[in-house]
Amino acid sequence: MQKAILFDLDGTLTDSGEGIINCAILALEHFGLDIPSREEMRVFVGPPLHETFQKFGVPADKTEEAIRVYRSRYIPIGAFENTPYPGIRELLEKLKADGHKLYVATSKPEAMSIKILEHFDLARYFDRICGATMDTSRSSKEAVIAYLLQENGRGDNMIMVGDTKFDIIGAKAHGIPAIGVSWGYGAVSDMVASGAVCIVHSAGELYDALNEM
């Protein structure tokens, strides 16, 4: 049965942590803030930057400035300190061959998401790549999925795939079941607590889980 499968980007399709963390460090240094360990800064991968910068001490009225500093490095360099996870390309090829519709639903700005996926020659597998707007009018996973549904309609067999609780919660808000992947940047326990239908540990397991649903 044909499915419409929504994929998160960072931490699900590609391991983008190095570039994101490097650029976040630059922004925190800009404000003279203490730099946490890279392990602590893994939480920058996935959620909207406005929210995460505030957790690390950037005042709410300075988050736009922090994001400008972040993007000054991310756009030319950080976006490509990144690599697809093992087995992802083969997974997408098989899912397309099986006749499923594939989408990206990410909190990363849409234009940058398209650029990254084109860089890795992954964009061609997706029927639509939906992301956040640069002005934060559409930034949460729930809002991105709402936009995708508005633009493309709701299928009877929609599934979300992501690596954080934000993916699970965003999909659940629209009545869409979600599979959590363990190889990304979110806590498995958080995804389970948020209602993930299952957790998978490899691209092969993900393919099997999608076929079973």
mmCIF file of C-alpha atoms in Angstrom:
data_model
loop_
_atom_site.group_PDB
_atom_site.id
_atom_site.type_symbol
_atom_site.label_atom_id
_atom_site.label_comp_id
_atom_site.label_asym_id
_atom_site.label_seq_id
_atom_site.Cartn_x
_atom_site.Cartn_y
_atom_site.Cartn_z
ATOM 1 C CA MET A 1 0.000 0.000 0.000
ATOM 2 C CA GLN A 2 1.394 3.381 -1.001
ATOM 3 C CA LYS A 3 2.450 5.562 1.913
ATOM 4 C CA ALA A 4 3.353 9.225 2.306
ATOM 5 C CA ILE A 5 6.508 9.281 4.425
ATOM 6 C CA LEU A 6 7.693 12.507 6.059
ATOM 7 C CA PHE A 7 11.380 12.668 6.978
ATOM 8 C CA ASP A 8 13.117 15.024 9.344
ATOM 9 C CA LEU A 9 16.486 16.214 7.962
ATOM 10 C CA ASP A 10 19.102 16.945 10.652
ATOM 11 C CA GLY A 11 19.856 13.834 12.683
ATOM 12 C CA THR A 12 17.615 11.653 10.522
ATOM 13 C CA LEU A 13 18.805 11.861 6.931
ATOM 14 C CA THR A 14 22.153 13.563 7.528
ATOM 15 C CA ASP A 15 24.569 13.911 10.428
ATOM 16 C CA SER A 16 24.806 17.687 10.523
ATOM 17 C CA GLY A 17 25.985 18.102 14.105
ATOM 18 C CA GLU A 18 29.555 19.203 13.419
ATOM 19 C CA GLY A 19 28.568 22.199 11.300
ATOM 20 C CA ILE A 20 25.649 23.247 13.489
ATOM 21 C CA ILE A 21 27.677 23.090 16.703
ATOM 22 C CA ASN A 22 30.642 24.937 15.173
ATOM 23 C CA CYS A 23 28.350 27.775 14.110
ATOM 24 C CA ALA A 24 26.525 27.854 17.451
ATOM 25 C CA ILE A 25 29.871 28.188 19.238
ATOM 26 C CA LEU A 26 30.697 31.190 17.046
ATOM 27 C CA ALA A 27 27.412 32.851 18.026
ATOM 28 C CA LEU A 28 27.863 32.190 21.760
ATOM 29 C CA GLU A 29 31.417 33.570 21.583
ATOM 30 C CA HIS A 30 30.006 36.686 19.905
ATOM 31 C CA PHE A 31 28.061 37.400 23.119
ATOM 32 C CA GLY A 32 30.926 36.445 25.423
ATOM 33 C CA LEU A 33 28.989 33.508 26.828
ATOM 34 C CA ASP A 34 30.540 30.368 28.297
ATOM 35 C CA ILE A 35 30.960 27.585 25.758
ATOM 36 C CA PRO A 36 29.544 24.262 26.991
ATOM 37 C CA SER A 37 30.925 20.909 25.923
ATOM 38 C CA ARG A 38 30.111 19.735 22.411
ATOM 39 C CA GLU A 39 28.066 16.949 23.983
ATOM 40 C CA GLU A 40 25.850 19.489 25.741
ATOM 41 C CA MET A 41 25.512 21.461 22.512
ATOM 42 C CA ARG A 42 24.070 18.510 20.617
ATOM 43 C CA VAL A 43 20.638 19.929 21.503
ATOM 44 C CA PHE A 44 21.204 22.611 18.843
ATOM 45 C CA VAL A 45 20.515 19.938 16.208
ATOM 46 C CA GLY A 46 16.813 19.813 15.402
ATOM 47 C CA PRO A 47 14.817 22.425 17.348
ATOM 48 C CA PRO A 48 14.368 26.029 16.146
ATOM 49 C CA LEU A 49 17.494 28.091 16.882
ATOM 50 C CA HIS A 50 15.545 30.879 18.620
ATOM 51 C CA GLU A 51 14.537 28.514 21.399
ATOM 52 C CA THR A 52 17.905 26.821 21.816
ATOM 53 C CA PHE A 53 19.999 29.985 21.932
ATOM 54 C CA GLN A 54 17.889 31.254 24.830
ATOM 55 C CA LYS A 55 18.611 28.052 26.760
ATOM 56 C CA PHE A 56 22.329 28.850 26.482
ATOM 57 C CA GLY A 57 22.030 32.393 27.774
ATOM 58 C CA VAL A 58 21.246 34.530 24.745
ATOM 59 C CA PRO A 59 18.580 37.102 25.723
ATOM 60 C CA ALA A 60 15.281 36.753 23.877
ATOM 61 C CA ASP A 61 15.735 40.140 22.220
ATOM 62 C CA LYS A 62 19.180 39.111 20.917
ATOM 63 C CA THR A 63 18.281 35.805 19.297
ATOM 64 C CA GLU A 64 17.947 37.333 15.832
ATOM 65 C CA GLU A 65 21.475 38.709 16.183
ATOM 66 C CA ALA A 66 22.715 35.296 17.338
ATOM 67 C CA ILE A 67 21.133 33.647 14.307
ATOM 68 C CA ARG A 68 22.720 36.194 11.953
ATOM 69 C CA VAL A 69 26.148 35.390 13.393
ATOM 70 C CA TYR A 70 25.385 31.667 13.202
ATOM 71 C CA ARG A 71 24.328 31.907 9.561
ATOM 72 C CA SER A 72 27.370 33.995 8.610
ATOM 73 C CA ARG A 73 29.371 30.785 8.977
ATOM 74 C CA TYR A 74 26.669 28.180 8.426
ATOM 75 C CA ILE A 75 25.615 29.221 4.927
ATOM 76 C CA PRO A 76 29.081 29.146 3.311
ATOM 77 C CA ILE A 77 30.741 26.454 5.479
ATOM 78 C CA GLY A 78 28.732 24.812 8.254
ATOM 79 C CA ALA A 79 25.939 23.422 6.102
ATOM 80 C CA PHE A 80 28.445 21.154 4.376
ATOM 81 C CA GLU A 81 30.196 19.949 7.532
ATOM 82 C CA ASN A 82 27.645 17.220 7.209
ATOM 83 C CA THR A 83 27.200 13.725 5.772
ATOM 84 C CA PRO A 84 24.284 11.370 4.972
ATOM 85 C CA TYR A 85 23.859 8.546 7.479
ATOM 86 C CA PRO A 86 24.819 5.007 6.410
ATOM 87 C CA GLY A 87 22.164 3.324 4.295
ATOM 88 C CA ILE A 88 19.990 6.430 3.801
ATOM 89 C CA ARG A 89 20.512 6.720 0.047
ATOM 90 C CA GLU A 90 19.737 3.025 -0.441
ATOM 91 C CA LEU A 91 16.658 3.343 1.795
ATOM 92 C CA LEU A 92 15.279 6.248 -0.234
ATOM 93 C CA GLU A 93 15.929 4.399 -3.500
ATOM 94 C CA LYS A 94 14.001 1.354 -2.266
ATOM 95 C CA LEU A 95 11.096 3.387 -0.923
ATOM 96 C CA LYS A 96 10.754 5.278 -4.225
ATOM 97 C CA ALA A 97 10.949 2.010 -6.159
ATOM 98 C CA ASP A 98 8.143 0.670 -3.949
ATOM 99 C CA GLY A 99 5.960 3.580 -5.055
ATOM 100 C CA HIS A 100 5.809 5.607 -1.839
ATOM 101 C CA LYS A 101 5.627 9.410 -1.782
ATOM 102 C CA LEU A 102 8.520 10.923 0.152
ATOM 103 C CA TYR A 103 8.625 14.341 1.803
ATOM 104 C CA VAL A 104 10.998 16.306 4.018
ATOM 105 C CA ALA A 105 9.503 18.156 6.998
ATOM 106 C CA THR A 106 12.269 20.031 8.789
ATOM 107 C CA SER A 107 12.646 22.995 11.143
ATOM 108 C CA LYS A 108 15.694 24.063 9.124
ATOM 109 C CA PRO A 109 15.010 26.913 6.662
ATOM 110 C CA GLU A 110 13.513 25.466 3.508
ATOM 111 C CA ALA A 111 15.913 27.048 1.014
ATOM 112 C CA MET A 112 18.945 25.785 2.943
ATOM 113 C CA SER A 113 17.392 22.318 3.278
ATOM 114 C CA ILE A 114 16.939 22.081 -0.480
ATOM 115 C CA LYS A 115 20.533 23.251 -1.034
ATOM 116 C CA ILE A 116 21.925 20.614 1.344
ATOM 117 C CA LEU A 117 19.872 17.776 -0.119
ATOM 118 C CA GLU A 118 20.859 18.806 -3.637
ATOM 119 C CA HIS A 119 24.522 18.910 -2.555
ATOM 120 C CA PHE A 120 24.293 15.266 -1.473
ATOM 121 C CA ASP A 121 22.155 14.308 -4.514
ATOM 122 C CA LEU A 122 19.264 13.328 -2.231
ATOM 123 C CA ALA A 123 16.726 15.971 -3.270
ATOM 124 C CA ARG A 124 15.638 13.922 -6.293
ATOM 125 C CA TYR A 125 14.040 11.291 -4.060
ATOM 126 C CA PHE A 126 11.520 13.698 -2.532
ATOM 127 C CA ASP A 127 8.169 14.818 -3.883
ATOM 128 C CA ARG A 128 8.399 17.970 -1.756
ATOM 129 C CA ILE A 129 10.918 19.485 0.659
ATOM 130 C CA CYS A 130 9.197 21.620 3.314
ATOM 131 C CA GLY A 131 11.020 23.630 5.941
ATOM 132 C CA ALA A 132 10.928 26.703 8.102
ATOM 133 C CA THR A 133 10.758 30.276 6.882
ATOM 134 C CA MET A 134 13.652 32.637 7.500
ATOM 135 C CA ASP A 135 11.419 35.023 9.476
ATOM 136 C CA THR A 136 10.265 32.362 12.025
ATOM 137 C CA SER A 137 6.619 32.661 10.953
ATOM 138 C CA ARG A 138 6.884 28.919 10.290
ATOM 139 C CA SER A 139 9.484 27.317 12.547
ATOM 140 C CA SER A 140 8.096 24.487 14.694
ATOM 141 C CA LYS A 141 7.746 20.954 13.379
ATOM 142 C CA GLU A 142 3.981 21.169 13.914
ATOM 143 C CA ALA A 143 3.817 24.318 11.743
ATOM 144 C CA VAL A 144 5.996 22.808 9.018
ATOM 145 C CA ILE A 145 3.808 19.695 8.834
ATOM 146 C CA ALA A 146 0.684 21.883 8.740
ATOM 147 C CA TYR A 147 2.167 23.751 5.774
ATOM 148 C CA LEU A 148 3.050 20.495 4.010
ATOM 149 C CA LEU A 149 -0.486 19.157 4.493
ATOM 150 C CA GLN A 150 -1.972 22.415 3.240
ATOM 151 C CA GLU A 151 0.196 22.357 0.115
ATOM 152 C CA ASN A 152 0.025 18.645 -0.679
ATOM 153 C CA GLY A 153 -3.083 17.320 1.034
ATOM 154 C CA ARG A 154 -3.395 14.576 3.606
ATOM 155 C CA GLY A 155 -2.865 10.970 2.609
ATOM 156 C CA ASP A 156 -4.510 8.055 4.376
ATOM 157 C CA ASN A 157 -1.170 6.400 5.148
ATOM 158 C CA MET A 158 1.116 9.158 6.401
ATOM 159 C CA ILE A 159 4.083 8.410 8.657
ATOM 160 C CA MET A 160 6.700 10.728 10.192
ATOM 161 C CA VAL A 161 10.317 9.649 10.692
ATOM 162 C CA GLY A 162 12.547 11.680 13.006
ATOM 163 C CA ASP A 163 15.214 11.628 15.690
ATOM 164 C CA THR A 164 13.763 13.895 18.399
ATOM 165 C CA LYS A 165 10.644 14.304 20.498
ATOM 166 C CA PHE A 166 9.820 17.408 18.430
ATOM 167 C CA ASP A 167 9.263 15.191 15.387
ATOM 168 C CA ILE A 168 7.008 12.865 17.352
ATOM 169 C CA ILE A 169 5.034 15.691 18.987
ATOM 170 C CA GLY A 170 4.688 17.652 15.728
ATOM 171 C CA ALA A 171 3.351 14.627 13.872
ATOM 172 C CA LYS A 172 1.037 13.647 16.721
ATOM 173 C CA ALA A 173 -0.554 17.110 16.629
ATOM 174 C CA HIS A 174 -1.816 16.207 13.152
ATOM 175 C CA GLY A 175 -2.782 12.635 13.953
ATOM 176 C CA ILE A 176 0.232 11.196 12.109
ATOM 177 C CA PRO A 177 2.088 8.227 13.644
ATOM 178 C CA ALA A 178 5.840 8.664 14.000
ATOM 179 C CA ILE A 179 8.850 6.356 14.026
ATOM 180 C CA GLY A 180 11.900 7.407 16.022
ATOM 181 C CA VAL A 181 15.459 6.729 14.838
ATOM 182 C CA SER A 182 18.168 6.169 17.448
ATOM 183 C CA TRP A 183 21.154 7.370 15.400
ATOM 184 C CA GLY A 184 20.381 11.084 15.648
ATOM 185 C CA TYR A 185 20.508 13.741 18.353
ATOM 186 C CA GLY A 186 17.366 13.187 20.423
ATOM 187 C CA ALA A 187 16.934 10.939 23.446
ATOM 188 C CA VAL A 188 15.201 7.649 22.717
ATOM 189 C CA SER A 189 13.395 7.885 26.067
ATOM 190 C CA ASP A 190 11.946 11.274 25.083
ATOM 191 C CA MET A 191 10.689 9.917 21.768
ATOM 192 C CA VAL A 192 9.086 6.926 23.468
ATOM 193 C CA ALA A 193 7.469 9.174 26.099
ATOM 194 C CA SER A 194 6.136 11.440 23.332
ATOM 195 C CA GLY A 195 4.387 8.543 21.627
ATOM 196 C CA ALA A 196 6.710 7.112 18.966
ATOM 197 C CA VAL A 197 5.150 3.948 17.567
ATOM 198 C CA CYS A 198 8.573 2.316 17.517
ATOM 199 C CA ILE A 199 12.310 3.060 17.616
ATOM 200 C CA VAL A 200 14.653 1.769 14.916
ATOM 201 C CA HIS A 201 18.433 1.514 14.951
ATOM 202 C CA SER A 202 19.425 1.289 11.300
ATOM 203 C CA ALA A 203 18.174 2.223 7.846
ATOM 204 C CA GLY A 204 17.390 -1.460 7.250
ATOM 205 C CA GLU A 205 15.232 -1.627 10.380
ATOM 206 C CA LEU A 206 13.482 1.558 9.289
ATOM 207 C CA TYR A 207 12.616 0.064 5.906
ATOM 208 C CA ASP A 208 11.143 -3.021 7.588
ATOM 209 C CA ALA A 209 9.174 -0.920 10.091
ATOM 210 C CA LEU A 210 7.708 1.249 7.324
ATOM 211 C CA ASN A 211 6.596 -1.844 5.426
ATOM 212 C CA GLU A 212 4.974 -3.325 8.506
ATOM 213 C CA MET A 213 2.884 -0.238 9.301
#
